[in-house]
mmCIF file of C-alpha atoms in Angstrom:
data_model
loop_
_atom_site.group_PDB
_atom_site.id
_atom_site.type_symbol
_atom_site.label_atom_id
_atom_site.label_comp_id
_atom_site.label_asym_id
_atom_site.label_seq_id
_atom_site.Cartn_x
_atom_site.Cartn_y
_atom_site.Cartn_z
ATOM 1 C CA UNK A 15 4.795 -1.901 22.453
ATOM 2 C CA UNK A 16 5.052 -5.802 21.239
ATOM 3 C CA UNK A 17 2.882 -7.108 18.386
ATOM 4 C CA UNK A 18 0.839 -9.387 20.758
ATOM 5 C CA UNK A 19 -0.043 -6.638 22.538
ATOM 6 C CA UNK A 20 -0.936 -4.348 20.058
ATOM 7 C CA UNK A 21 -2.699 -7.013 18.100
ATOM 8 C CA UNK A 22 -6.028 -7.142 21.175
ATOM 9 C CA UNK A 23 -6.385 -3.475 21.026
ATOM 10 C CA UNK A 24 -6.292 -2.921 17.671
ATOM 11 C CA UNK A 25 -9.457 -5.765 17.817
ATOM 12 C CA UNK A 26 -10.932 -3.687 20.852
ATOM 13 C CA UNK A 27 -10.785 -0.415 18.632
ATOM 14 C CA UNK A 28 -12.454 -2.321 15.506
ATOM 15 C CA UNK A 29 -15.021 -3.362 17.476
ATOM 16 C CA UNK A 30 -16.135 -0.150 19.281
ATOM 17 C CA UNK A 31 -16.145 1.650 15.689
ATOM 18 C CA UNK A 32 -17.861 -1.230 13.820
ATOM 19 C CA UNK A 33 -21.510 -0.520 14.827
ATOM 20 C CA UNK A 34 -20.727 3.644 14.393
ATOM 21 C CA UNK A 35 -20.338 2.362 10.743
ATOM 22 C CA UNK A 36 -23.346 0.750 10.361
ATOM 23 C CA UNK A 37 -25.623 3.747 11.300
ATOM 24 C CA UNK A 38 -27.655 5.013 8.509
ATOM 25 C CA UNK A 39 -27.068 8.377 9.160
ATOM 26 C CA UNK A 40 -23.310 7.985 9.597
ATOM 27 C CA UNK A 41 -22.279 10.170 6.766
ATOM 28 C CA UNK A 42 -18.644 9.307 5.916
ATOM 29 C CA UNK A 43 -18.482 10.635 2.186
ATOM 30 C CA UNK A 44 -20.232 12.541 -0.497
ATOM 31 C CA UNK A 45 -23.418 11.114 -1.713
ATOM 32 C CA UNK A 46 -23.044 10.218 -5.529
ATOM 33 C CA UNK A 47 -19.157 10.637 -5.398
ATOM 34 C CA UNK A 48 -17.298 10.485 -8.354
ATOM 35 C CA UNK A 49 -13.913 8.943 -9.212
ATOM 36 C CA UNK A 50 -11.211 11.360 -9.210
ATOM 37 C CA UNK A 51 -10.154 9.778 -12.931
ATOM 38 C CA UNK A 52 -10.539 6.432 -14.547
ATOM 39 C CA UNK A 53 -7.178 5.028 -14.293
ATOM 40 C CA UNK A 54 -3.625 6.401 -13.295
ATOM 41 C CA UNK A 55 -0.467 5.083 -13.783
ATOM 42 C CA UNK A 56 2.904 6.260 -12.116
ATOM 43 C CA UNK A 57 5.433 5.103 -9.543
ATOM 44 C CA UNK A 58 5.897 5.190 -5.701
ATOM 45 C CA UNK A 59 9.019 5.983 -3.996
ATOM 46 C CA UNK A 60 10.479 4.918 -0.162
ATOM 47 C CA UNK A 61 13.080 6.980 0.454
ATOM 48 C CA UNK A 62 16.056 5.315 1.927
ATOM 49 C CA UNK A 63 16.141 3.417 4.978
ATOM 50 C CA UNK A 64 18.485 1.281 6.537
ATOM 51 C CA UNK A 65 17.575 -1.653 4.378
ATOM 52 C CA UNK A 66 18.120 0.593 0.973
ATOM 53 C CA UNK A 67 15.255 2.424 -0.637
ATOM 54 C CA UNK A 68 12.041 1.042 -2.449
ATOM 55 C CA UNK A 69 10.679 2.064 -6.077
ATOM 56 C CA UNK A 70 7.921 0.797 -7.802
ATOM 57 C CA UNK A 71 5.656 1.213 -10.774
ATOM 58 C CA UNK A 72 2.074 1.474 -9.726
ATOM 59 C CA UNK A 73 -1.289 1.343 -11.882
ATOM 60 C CA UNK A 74 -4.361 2.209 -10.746
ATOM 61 C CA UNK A 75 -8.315 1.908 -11.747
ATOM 62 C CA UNK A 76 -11.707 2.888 -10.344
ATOM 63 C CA UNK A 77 -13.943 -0.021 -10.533
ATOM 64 C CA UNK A 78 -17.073 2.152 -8.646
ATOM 65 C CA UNK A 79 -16.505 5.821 -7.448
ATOM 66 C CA UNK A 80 -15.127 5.302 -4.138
ATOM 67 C CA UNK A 81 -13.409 1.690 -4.792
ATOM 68 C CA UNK A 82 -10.607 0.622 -7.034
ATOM 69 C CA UNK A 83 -7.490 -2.085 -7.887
ATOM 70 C CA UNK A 84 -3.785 -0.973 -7.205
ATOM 71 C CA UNK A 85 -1.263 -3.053 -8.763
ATOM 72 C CA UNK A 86 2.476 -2.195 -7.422
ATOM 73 C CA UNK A 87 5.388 -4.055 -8.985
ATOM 74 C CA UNK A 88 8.584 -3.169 -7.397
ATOM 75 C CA UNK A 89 12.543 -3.893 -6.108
ATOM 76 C CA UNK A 90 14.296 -2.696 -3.374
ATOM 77 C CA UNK A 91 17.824 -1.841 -2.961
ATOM 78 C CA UNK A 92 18.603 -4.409 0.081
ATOM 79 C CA UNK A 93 19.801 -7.860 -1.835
ATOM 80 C CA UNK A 94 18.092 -7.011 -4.917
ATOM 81 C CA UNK A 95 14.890 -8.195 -3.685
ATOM 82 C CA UNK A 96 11.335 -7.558 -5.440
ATOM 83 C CA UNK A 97 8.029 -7.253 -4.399
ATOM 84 C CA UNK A 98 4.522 -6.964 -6.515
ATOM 85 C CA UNK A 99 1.453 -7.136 -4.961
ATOM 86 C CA UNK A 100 -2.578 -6.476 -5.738
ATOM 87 C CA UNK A 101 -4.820 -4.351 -3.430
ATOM 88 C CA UNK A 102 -8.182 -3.825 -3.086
ATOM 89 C CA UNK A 103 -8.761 0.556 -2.215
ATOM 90 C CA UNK A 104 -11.473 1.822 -0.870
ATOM 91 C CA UNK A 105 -10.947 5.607 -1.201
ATOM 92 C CA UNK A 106 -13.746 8.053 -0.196
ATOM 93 C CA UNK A 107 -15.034 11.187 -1.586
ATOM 94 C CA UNK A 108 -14.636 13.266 1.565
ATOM 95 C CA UNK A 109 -17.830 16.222 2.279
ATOM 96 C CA UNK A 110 -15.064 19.061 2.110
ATOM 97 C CA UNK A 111 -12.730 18.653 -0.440
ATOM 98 C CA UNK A 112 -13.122 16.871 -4.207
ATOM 99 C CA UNK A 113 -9.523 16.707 -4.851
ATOM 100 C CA UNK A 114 -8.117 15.665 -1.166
ATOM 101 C CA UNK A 115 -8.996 12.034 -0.732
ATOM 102 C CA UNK A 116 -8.131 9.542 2.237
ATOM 103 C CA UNK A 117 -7.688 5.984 0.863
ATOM 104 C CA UNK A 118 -7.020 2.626 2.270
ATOM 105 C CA UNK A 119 -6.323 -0.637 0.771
ATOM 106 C CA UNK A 120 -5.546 -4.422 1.552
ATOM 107 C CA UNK A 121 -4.865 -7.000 -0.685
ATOM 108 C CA UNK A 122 -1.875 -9.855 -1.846
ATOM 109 C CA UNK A 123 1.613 -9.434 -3.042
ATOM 110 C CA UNK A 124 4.662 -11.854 -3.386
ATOM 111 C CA UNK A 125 8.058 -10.604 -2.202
ATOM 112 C CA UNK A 126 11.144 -12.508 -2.972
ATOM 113 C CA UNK A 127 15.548 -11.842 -2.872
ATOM 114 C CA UNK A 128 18.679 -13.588 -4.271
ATOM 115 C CA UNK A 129 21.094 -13.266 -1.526
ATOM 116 C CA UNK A 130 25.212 -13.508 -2.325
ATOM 117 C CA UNK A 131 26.238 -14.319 1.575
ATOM 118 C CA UNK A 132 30.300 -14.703 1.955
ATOM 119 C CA UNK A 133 30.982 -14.770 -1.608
ATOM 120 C CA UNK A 134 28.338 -17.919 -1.943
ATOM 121 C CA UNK A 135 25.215 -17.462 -3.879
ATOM 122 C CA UNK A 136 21.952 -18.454 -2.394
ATOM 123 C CA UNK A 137 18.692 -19.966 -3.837
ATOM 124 C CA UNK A 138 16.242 -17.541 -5.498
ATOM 125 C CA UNK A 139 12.901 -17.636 -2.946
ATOM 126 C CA UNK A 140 10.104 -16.450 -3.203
ATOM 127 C CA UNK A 141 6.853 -15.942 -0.501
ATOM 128 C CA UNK A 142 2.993 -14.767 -0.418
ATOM 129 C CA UNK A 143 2.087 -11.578 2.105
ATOM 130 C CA UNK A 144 -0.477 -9.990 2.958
ATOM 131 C CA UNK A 145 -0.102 -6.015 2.512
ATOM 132 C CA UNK A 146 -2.481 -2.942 3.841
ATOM 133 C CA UNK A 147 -1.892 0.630 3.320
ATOM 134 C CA UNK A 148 -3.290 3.773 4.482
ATOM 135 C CA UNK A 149 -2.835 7.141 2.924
ATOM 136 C CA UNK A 150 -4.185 10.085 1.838
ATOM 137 C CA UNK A 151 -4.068 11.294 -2.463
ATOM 138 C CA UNK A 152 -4.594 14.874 -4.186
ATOM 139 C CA UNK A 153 -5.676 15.070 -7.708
ATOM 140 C CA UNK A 154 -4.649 18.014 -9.409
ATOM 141 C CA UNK A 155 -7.252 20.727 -10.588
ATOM 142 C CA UNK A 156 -5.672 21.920 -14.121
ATOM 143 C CA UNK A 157 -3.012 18.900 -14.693
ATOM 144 C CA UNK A 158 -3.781 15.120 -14.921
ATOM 145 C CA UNK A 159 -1.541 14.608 -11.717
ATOM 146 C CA UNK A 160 -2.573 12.682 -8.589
ATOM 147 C CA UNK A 161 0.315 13.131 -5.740
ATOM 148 C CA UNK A 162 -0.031 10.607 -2.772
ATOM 149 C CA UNK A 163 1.348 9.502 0.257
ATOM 150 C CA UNK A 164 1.095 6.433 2.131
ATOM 151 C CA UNK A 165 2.029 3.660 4.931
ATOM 152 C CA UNK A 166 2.109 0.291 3.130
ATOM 153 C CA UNK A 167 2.126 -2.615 6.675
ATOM 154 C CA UNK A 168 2.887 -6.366 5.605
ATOM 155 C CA UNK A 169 0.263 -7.908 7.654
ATOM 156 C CA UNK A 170 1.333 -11.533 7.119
ATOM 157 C CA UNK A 171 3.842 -13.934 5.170
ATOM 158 C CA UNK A 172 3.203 -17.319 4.002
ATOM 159 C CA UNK A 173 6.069 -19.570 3.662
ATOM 160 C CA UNK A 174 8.214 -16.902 4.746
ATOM 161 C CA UNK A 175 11.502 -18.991 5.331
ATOM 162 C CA UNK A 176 13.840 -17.072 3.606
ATOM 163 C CA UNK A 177 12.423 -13.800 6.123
ATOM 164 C CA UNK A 178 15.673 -14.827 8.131
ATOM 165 C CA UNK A 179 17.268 -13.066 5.593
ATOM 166 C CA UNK A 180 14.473 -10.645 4.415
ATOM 167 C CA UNK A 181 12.006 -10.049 7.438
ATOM 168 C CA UNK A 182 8.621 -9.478 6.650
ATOM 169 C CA UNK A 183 8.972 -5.961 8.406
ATOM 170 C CA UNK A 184 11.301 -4.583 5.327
ATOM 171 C CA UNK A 185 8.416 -4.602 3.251
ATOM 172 C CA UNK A 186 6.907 -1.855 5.716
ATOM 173 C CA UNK A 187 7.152 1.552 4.833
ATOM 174 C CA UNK A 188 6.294 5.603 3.938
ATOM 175 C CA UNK A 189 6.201 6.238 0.730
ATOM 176 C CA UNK A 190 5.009 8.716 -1.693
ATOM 177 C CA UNK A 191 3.871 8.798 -5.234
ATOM 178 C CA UNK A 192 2.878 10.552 -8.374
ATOM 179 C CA UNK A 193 0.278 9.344 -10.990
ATOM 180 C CA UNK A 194 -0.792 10.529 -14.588
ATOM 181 C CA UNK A 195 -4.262 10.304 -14.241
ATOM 182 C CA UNK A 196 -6.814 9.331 -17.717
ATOM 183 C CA UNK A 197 -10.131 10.460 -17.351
#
């Protein structure tokens, strides 16, 4: 299916399950939720794709029990490009489970490469996106670990000219992750 396609039913579906979010007695997640932990730091891995695999050092901190601020700074192994980016989680206490928690985020990031084409070095660029990510995270009961996994989707680039050589699609991706978490 092509973007432009996708793009009006992905607006169809947001705006059939806006109003079923405004309902007062939509109950989505615990009443008087706690954050799992204060703040975690840890990394998040991509394993290897065809353009080369994607590690990066993540911190995390709950700024209200369900919300919190993910900074990722990063490389990837395809023309030793980097990435570090900013999000904004939202990440629910679910009704069932304390420990098992759905998240997802949106938020900024810059991505940038040094290309050596033919023996010829190229200029150093860097560009703005736009990232969102969906996943799902389980804190530990006994050890101060939080284990995730997650789809991280570059929505947009801003002055993206050197995506010729680095497509804003390279920055999309499964990864997972592990945390040490401080209460």
């Amino acid at each position: 299916m092509r973007k432009k396609q996708l793009l009006p039913i992905l607006g169809l579906i947001s705006l059939m399950t806006t109003p079923a979010l405004a309902q007062e007695d939509a109950l989505t997640s615990k009443p008087g939720a706690l954050a799992p932990y204060k703040t975690a730091i840890g990394f998040r891995y991509s394993p290897s794709n065809k353009f080369g695999a994607d590690l990066a050092i993540t911190a995390k901190h709950f700024i209200r029990p369900e919300s919190a601020i993910e900074a990722q700074v990063g490389i990837t192994n395809y023309n030793r490009a980097y990435f570090a980016s900013i999000q904004y989680v939202w990440q629910p206490q679910l009704l069932t489970s304390n420990r098992l928690r759905p998240y997802a985020g949106i938020g900024l990031g810059l991505s940038g490469t040094e290309f050596n084409r033919n023996g010829e070095q190229q200029p150093f660029s860097t560009n703005l996106v736009g990232l969102g990510n969906i996943g799902i995270e389980y804190t530990f009961p006994k050890v101060p670990l939080s284990l995730s996994l997650d789809y991280r989707h570059a929505i947009f680039g801003y002055k993206t000219d050197s995506f010729k050589d680095l497509p804003i699609n390279r920055l999309n991706n499964i990864g997972i992750g592990l945390k040490y978490n401080f209460k």
